[in-house]
PDB file of C-alpha atoms in Angstrom:
ATOM      1  CA  MET A   1       0.000   0.000   0.000  1.00  0.00           C
ATOM      2  CA  LEU A   2       1.555   3.303  -1.089  1.00  0.00           C
ATOM      3  CA  LEU A   3       0.206   6.251   0.844  1.00  0.00           C
ATOM      4  CA  ALA A   4       1.145   9.947   0.725  1.00  0.00           C
ATOM      5  CA  SER A   5       1.347   9.736   4.491  1.00  0.00           C
ATOM      6  CA  ALA A   6       0.835   6.723   6.685  1.00  0.00           C
ATOM      7  CA  VAL A   7       0.947   5.610  10.254  1.00  0.00           C
ATOM      8  CA  VAL A   8       3.731   3.182  11.185  1.00  0.00           C
ATOM      9  CA  VAL A   9       3.072   0.233  13.485  1.00  0.00           C
ATOM     10  CA  TRP A  10       5.996  -2.038  14.315  1.00  0.00           C
ATOM     11  CA  GLU A  11       4.901  -5.641  14.929  1.00  0.00           C
ATOM     12  CA  TRP A  12       6.436  -8.977  15.937  1.00  0.00           C
ATOM     13  CA  LEU A  13       5.350 -12.482  14.932  1.00  0.00           C
ATOM     14  CA  ASN A  14       4.175 -14.594  17.877  1.00  0.00           C
ATOM     15  CA  GLU A  15       4.288 -18.382  18.241  1.00  0.00           C
ATOM     16  CA  HIS A  16       0.736 -18.653  16.839  1.00  0.00           C
ATOM     17  CA  GLY A  17       1.637 -16.941  13.565  1.00  0.00           C
ATOM     18  CA  ARG A  18      -0.094 -13.661  14.483  1.00  0.00           C
ATOM     19  CA  TRP A  19       1.520 -10.256  14.091  1.00  0.00           C
ATOM     20  CA  ARG A  20       1.400  -8.468  17.460  1.00  0.00           C
ATOM     21  CA  PRO A  21       1.826  -4.689  17.665  1.00  0.00           C
ATOM     22  CA  TYR A  22       4.474  -3.031  19.757  1.00  0.00           C
ATOM     23  CA  SER A  23       3.132  -0.074  21.734  1.00  0.00           C
ATOM     24  CA  PRO A  24       3.021   3.392  20.165  1.00  0.00           C
ATOM     25  CA  ALA A  25       5.939   4.442  22.392  1.00  0.00           C
ATOM     26  CA  VAL A  26       8.067   1.528  21.137  1.00  0.00           C
ATOM     27  CA  SER A  27       7.151   2.254  17.509  1.00  0.00           C
ATOM     28  CA  HIS A  28       8.128   5.924  17.996  1.00  0.00           C
ATOM     29  CA  HIS A  29      11.444   4.805  19.528  1.00  0.00           C
ATOM     30  CA  ILE A  30      12.230   2.453  16.627  1.00  0.00           C
ATOM     31  CA  GLU A  31      11.435   5.194  14.106  1.00  0.00           C
ATOM     32  CA  ALA A  32      13.696   7.644  16.008  1.00  0.00           C
ATOM     33  CA  VAL A  33      16.570   5.129  15.930  1.00  0.00           C
ATOM     34  CA  ILE A  34      16.086   4.690  12.175  1.00  0.00           C
ATOM     35  CA  ARG A  35      16.069   8.482  11.626  1.00  0.00           C
ATOM     36  CA  ALA A  36      19.284   8.795  13.653  1.00  0.00           C
ATOM     37  CA  ASN A  37      20.970   5.947  11.752  1.00  0.00           C
ATOM     38  CA  PRO A  38      19.264   5.275   8.383  1.00  0.00           C
ATOM     39  CA  ARG A  39      21.770   2.505   7.595  1.00  0.00           C
ATOM     40  CA  GLY A  40      20.241   0.344  10.286  1.00  0.00           C
ATOM     41  CA  GLY A  41      21.708  -1.294  13.323  1.00  0.00           C
ATOM     42  CA  SER A  42      19.941  -2.408  16.438  1.00  0.00           C
ATOM     43  CA  VAL A  43      17.222  -1.081  18.709  1.00  0.00           C
ATOM     44  CA  VAL A  44      17.278  -1.790  22.443  1.00  0.00           C
ATOM     45  CA  LEU A  45      13.608  -2.007  23.423  1.00  0.00           C
ATOM     46  CA  GLY A  46      14.294  -1.761  27.169  1.00  0.00           C
ATOM     47  CA  GLN A  47      15.284   1.877  26.646  1.00  0.00           C
ATOM     48  CA  VAL A  48      11.610   2.758  26.123  1.00  0.00           C
ATOM     49  CA  ASP A  49       9.770  -0.025  28.000  1.00  0.00           C
ATOM     50  CA  SER A  50      11.403  -1.770  30.974  1.00  0.00           C
ATOM     51  CA  LYS A  51       9.231  -4.878  30.430  1.00  0.00           C
ATOM     52  CA  LEU A  52      11.007  -5.303  27.096  1.00  0.00           C
ATOM     53  CA  SER A  53      14.540  -5.069  28.537  1.00  0.00           C
ATOM     54  CA  PRO A  54      15.599  -8.543  27.283  1.00  0.00           C
ATOM     55  CA  TYR A  55      14.739  -7.641  23.667  1.00  0.00           C
ATOM     56  CA  ILE A  56      16.832  -6.143  20.871  1.00  0.00           C
ATOM     57  CA  ILE A  57      15.683  -5.626  17.283  1.00  0.00           C
ATOM     58  CA  ASP A  58      18.241  -6.143  14.520  1.00  0.00           C
ATOM     59  CA  LEU A  59      17.083  -3.820  11.754  1.00  0.00           C
ATOM     60  CA  HIS A  60      19.238  -5.521   9.103  1.00  0.00           C
ATOM     61  CA  SER A  61      17.707  -8.974   9.583  1.00  0.00           C
ATOM     62  CA  MET A  62      14.337  -7.609  10.824  1.00  0.00           C
ATOM     63  CA  HIS A  63      14.343  -9.933  13.833  1.00  0.00           C
ATOM     64  CA  GLN A  64      13.689  -9.442  17.524  1.00  0.00           C
ATOM     65  CA  PHE A  65      16.291 -11.192  19.694  1.00  0.00           C
ATOM     66  CA  ARG A  66      15.555 -12.144  23.287  1.00  0.00           C
ATOM     67  CA  GLN A  67      18.902 -12.001  25.066  1.00  0.00           C
ATOM     68  CA  ASP A  68      18.054 -14.298  28.003  1.00  0.00           C
ATOM     69  CA  THR A  69      16.667 -17.173  25.890  1.00  0.00           C
ATOM     70  CA  GLY A  70      18.190 -16.626  22.438  1.00  0.00           C
ATOM     71  CA  THR A  71      14.732 -16.642  20.839  1.00  0.00           C
ATOM     72  CA  LEU A  72      14.489 -14.936  17.434  1.00  0.00           C
ATOM     73  CA  ARG A  73      11.197 -13.666  16.036  1.00  0.00           C
ATOM     74  CA  PRO A  74      10.528 -11.768  12.805  1.00  0.00           C
ATOM     75  CA  VAL A  75       9.471  -8.123  13.048  1.00  0.00           C
ATOM     76  CA  ARG A  76       7.891  -5.911  10.441  1.00  0.00           C
ATOM     77  CA  ARG A  77       7.124  -2.254   9.811  1.00  0.00           C
ATOM     78  CA  SER A  78       3.499  -1.946   8.708  1.00  0.00           C
ATOM     79  CA  LEU A  79       1.858   1.124   7.200  1.00  0.00           C
ATOM     80  CA  TYR A  80      -1.786   1.986   7.816  1.00  0.00           C
ATOM     81  CA  GLU A  81      -4.169   4.758   6.792  1.00  0.00           C
ATOM     82  CA  PRO A  82      -3.683   8.047   8.668  1.00  0.00           C
ATOM     83  CA  SER A  83      -7.378   7.901   9.653  1.00  0.00           C
ATOM     84  CA  SER A  84      -7.083   4.410  11.215  1.00  0.00           C
ATOM     85  CA  ALA A  85      -7.358   3.504  14.911  1.00  0.00           C
ATOM     86  CA  PRO A  86      -3.543   3.461  15.423  1.00  0.00           C
ATOM     87  CA  ALA A  87      -3.278   6.975  13.957  1.00  0.00           C
ATOM     88  CA  GLN A  88      -6.087   8.227  16.194  1.00  0.00           C
ATOM     89  CA  GLY A  89      -4.480   6.765  19.321  1.00  0.00           C
ATOM     90  CA  TRP A  90      -7.198   4.158  19.942  1.00  0.00           C
ATOM     91  CA  GLN A  91      -5.979   0.926  21.508  1.00  0.00           C
ATOM     92  CA  TRP A  92      -8.461  -1.964  21.579  1.00  0.00           C
ATOM     93  CA  GLU A  93      -7.816  -4.624  24.236  1.00  0.00           C
ATOM     94  CA  TRP A  94      -9.375  -7.746  25.743  1.00  0.00           C
ATOM     95  CA  GLU A  95      -9.190  -8.780  29.385  1.00  0.00           C
ATOM     96  CA  GLY A  96      -7.319 -12.004  30.108  1.00  0.00           C
ATOM     97  CA  ASP A  97      -7.940 -14.475  32.930  1.00  0.00           C
ATOM     98  CA  GLY A  98      -5.684 -12.641  35.380  1.00  0.00           C
ATOM     99  CA  GLY A  99      -7.335  -9.276  34.729  1.00  0.00           C
ATOM    100  CA  ARG A 100      -4.477  -8.198  32.440  1.00  0.00           C
ATOM    101  CA  TRP A 101      -5.473  -6.239  29.330  1.00  0.00           C
ATOM    102  CA  THR A 102      -4.003  -7.519  26.040  1.00  0.00           C
ATOM    103  CA  PRO A 103      -3.988  -5.459  22.828  1.00  0.00           C
ATOM    104  CA  TYR A 104      -5.770  -6.884  19.818  1.00  0.00           C
ATOM    105  CA  ASP A 105      -3.849  -7.337  16.571  1.00  0.00           C
ATOM    106  CA  THR A 106      -3.673  -4.103  14.584  1.00  0.00           C
ATOM    107  CA  GLN A 107      -6.092  -5.326  11.902  1.00  0.00           C
ATOM    108  CA  VAL A 108      -8.639  -6.257  14.586  1.00  0.00           C
ATOM    109  CA  SER A 109      -8.271  -2.871  16.291  1.00  0.00           C
ATOM    110  CA  ILE A 110      -8.843  -1.131  12.968  1.00  0.00           C
ATOM    111  CA  ALA A 111     -11.939  -3.244  12.263  1.00  0.00           C
ATOM    112  CA  LEU A 112     -13.320  -2.638  15.772  1.00  0.00           C
ATOM    113  CA  GLN A 113     -12.796   1.108  15.485  1.00  0.00           C
ATOM    114  CA  CYS A 114     -14.482   1.178  12.059  1.00  0.00           C
ATOM    115  CA  ALA A 115     -17.451  -0.732  13.498  1.00  0.00           C
ATOM    116  CA  MET A 116     -17.621   1.674  16.450  1.00  0.00           C
ATOM    117  CA  ASP A 117     -17.426   4.696  14.123  1.00  0.00           C
ATOM    118  CA  ARG A 118     -20.298   3.254  12.069  1.00  0.00           C
ATOM    119  CA  GLN A 119     -22.246   2.671  15.318  1.00  0.00           C
ATOM    120  CA  LEU A 120     -22.602  -1.060  14.660  1.00  0.00           C
ATOM    121  CA  PRO A 121     -23.871  -3.019  17.675  1.00  0.00           C
ATOM    122  CA  TRP A 122     -21.416  -5.908  17.170  1.00  0.00           C
ATOM    123  CA  LEU A 123     -18.586  -7.187  14.957  1.00  0.00           C
ATOM    124  CA  ASP A 124     -17.876 -10.780  13.904  1.00  0.00           C
ATOM    125  CA  LEU A 125     -14.097 -11.373  13.960  1.00  0.00           C
ATOM    126  CA  ALA A 126     -14.296 -14.642  11.948  1.00  0.00           C
ATOM    127  CA  PRO A 127     -13.234 -12.911   8.680  1.00  0.00           C
ATOM    128  CA  LEU A 128     -10.057 -11.836  10.524  1.00  0.00           C
ATOM    129  CA  GLY A 129      -9.297 -15.382  11.683  1.00  0.00           C
ATOM    130  CA  PHE A 130     -10.846 -15.353  15.164  1.00  0.00           C
ATOM    131  CA  CYS A 131     -13.888 -17.243  16.457  1.00  0.00           C
ATOM    132  CA  TYR A 132     -15.168 -14.252  18.421  1.00  0.00           C
ATOM    133  CA  THR A 133     -17.996 -11.785  18.151  1.00  0.00           C
ATOM    134  CA  VAL A 134     -17.490  -8.442  19.865  1.00  0.00           C
ATOM    135  CA  ASP A 135     -20.562  -6.792  21.364  1.00  0.00           C
ATOM    136  CA  LEU A 136     -19.764  -3.090  21.028  1.00  0.00           C
ATOM    137  CA  GLN A 137     -22.694  -1.996  23.174  1.00  0.00           C
ATOM    138  CA  ASN A 138     -21.759  -4.129  26.202  1.00  0.00           C
ATOM    139  CA  MET A 139     -18.011  -4.098  25.407  1.00  0.00           C
ATOM    140  CA  THR A 140     -17.606  -7.869  25.576  1.00  0.00           C
ATOM    141  CA  GLN A 141     -16.256 -10.519  23.251  1.00  0.00           C
ATOM    142  CA  VAL A 142     -17.919 -13.919  22.990  1.00  0.00           C
ATOM    143  CA  ASN A 143     -16.056 -17.044  21.946  1.00  0.00           C
ATOM    144  CA  GLN A 144     -18.369 -18.620  19.350  1.00  0.00           C
ATOM    145  CA  GLN A 145     -17.228 -22.151  20.262  1.00  0.00           C
ATOM    146  CA  THR A 146     -17.275 -22.016  24.078  1.00  0.00           C
ATOM    147  CA  HIS A 147     -19.656 -19.020  24.523  1.00  0.00           C
ATOM    148  CA  ARG A 148     -17.256 -17.611  27.108  1.00  0.00           C
ATOM    149  CA  ARG A 149     -17.456 -13.837  27.537  1.00  0.00           C
ATOM    150  CA  ARG A 150     -14.565 -11.487  28.205  1.00  0.00           C
ATOM    151  CA  ARG A 151     -14.525  -7.751  28.665  1.00  0.00           C
ATOM    152  CA  VAL A 152     -13.058  -5.526  25.950  1.00  0.00           C
ATOM    153  CA  GLN A 153     -12.045  -1.904  26.152  1.00  0.00           C
ATOM    154  CA  ARG A 154     -11.093   0.937  23.862  1.00  0.00           C
ATOM    155  CA  ARG A 155      -8.347   2.960  25.473  1.00  0.00           C
ATOM    156  CA  SER A 156      -6.930   6.291  24.368  1.00  0.00           C
ATOM    157  CA  ASP A 157      -3.161   6.111  23.931  1.00  0.00           C
ATOM    158  CA  GLN A 158      -0.407   7.928  22.127  1.00  0.00           C
ATOM    159  CA  ALA A 159      -0.902   7.794  18.361  1.00  0.00           C
ATOM    160  CA  TYR A 160       1.525   5.711  16.333  1.00  0.00           C
ATOM    161  CA  PRO A 161       4.121   7.661  14.323  1.00  0.00           C
ATOM    162  CA  LEU A 162       3.028   9.358  11.119  1.00  0.00           C
ATOM    163  CA  VAL A 163       5.439   9.288   8.161  1.00  0.00           C
ATOM    164  CA  LYS A 164       5.350  10.910   4.731  1.00  0.00           C
TER     165      LYS A 164
END
């Protein structure tokens, strides 16, 4: 997708084959490192988020390296519309078993925000590869196989970086 301007979301590939977004602050940090050294190098993620202190991104190989385990995971730099949820600073999350909020994949967040903007009562996530329906009026997601409900939230956060 070639855009005159776009929002940049840096993502890493998890063990389930899903691209997971880094936070807006981490994406801003990676972009700042690239601006300072356009030839590449590495990005120490712990400099912006202490929970990510074991991780380094090698910009040449486009891999995240976990120093304490040696685990390598691919990373990517994705571009999205400047009117999308990441550009507006909207972070969509679901509540896990321990009460911890987990961000949705970027594509899911964009779809949820579009549904909310269109004032839809719910959104089926099956076309995006998930067996959930999100009830946007009650802010819950329902697993279509188990019928288990979890809370969801839309949280205002820093917008992801905008590039020309």
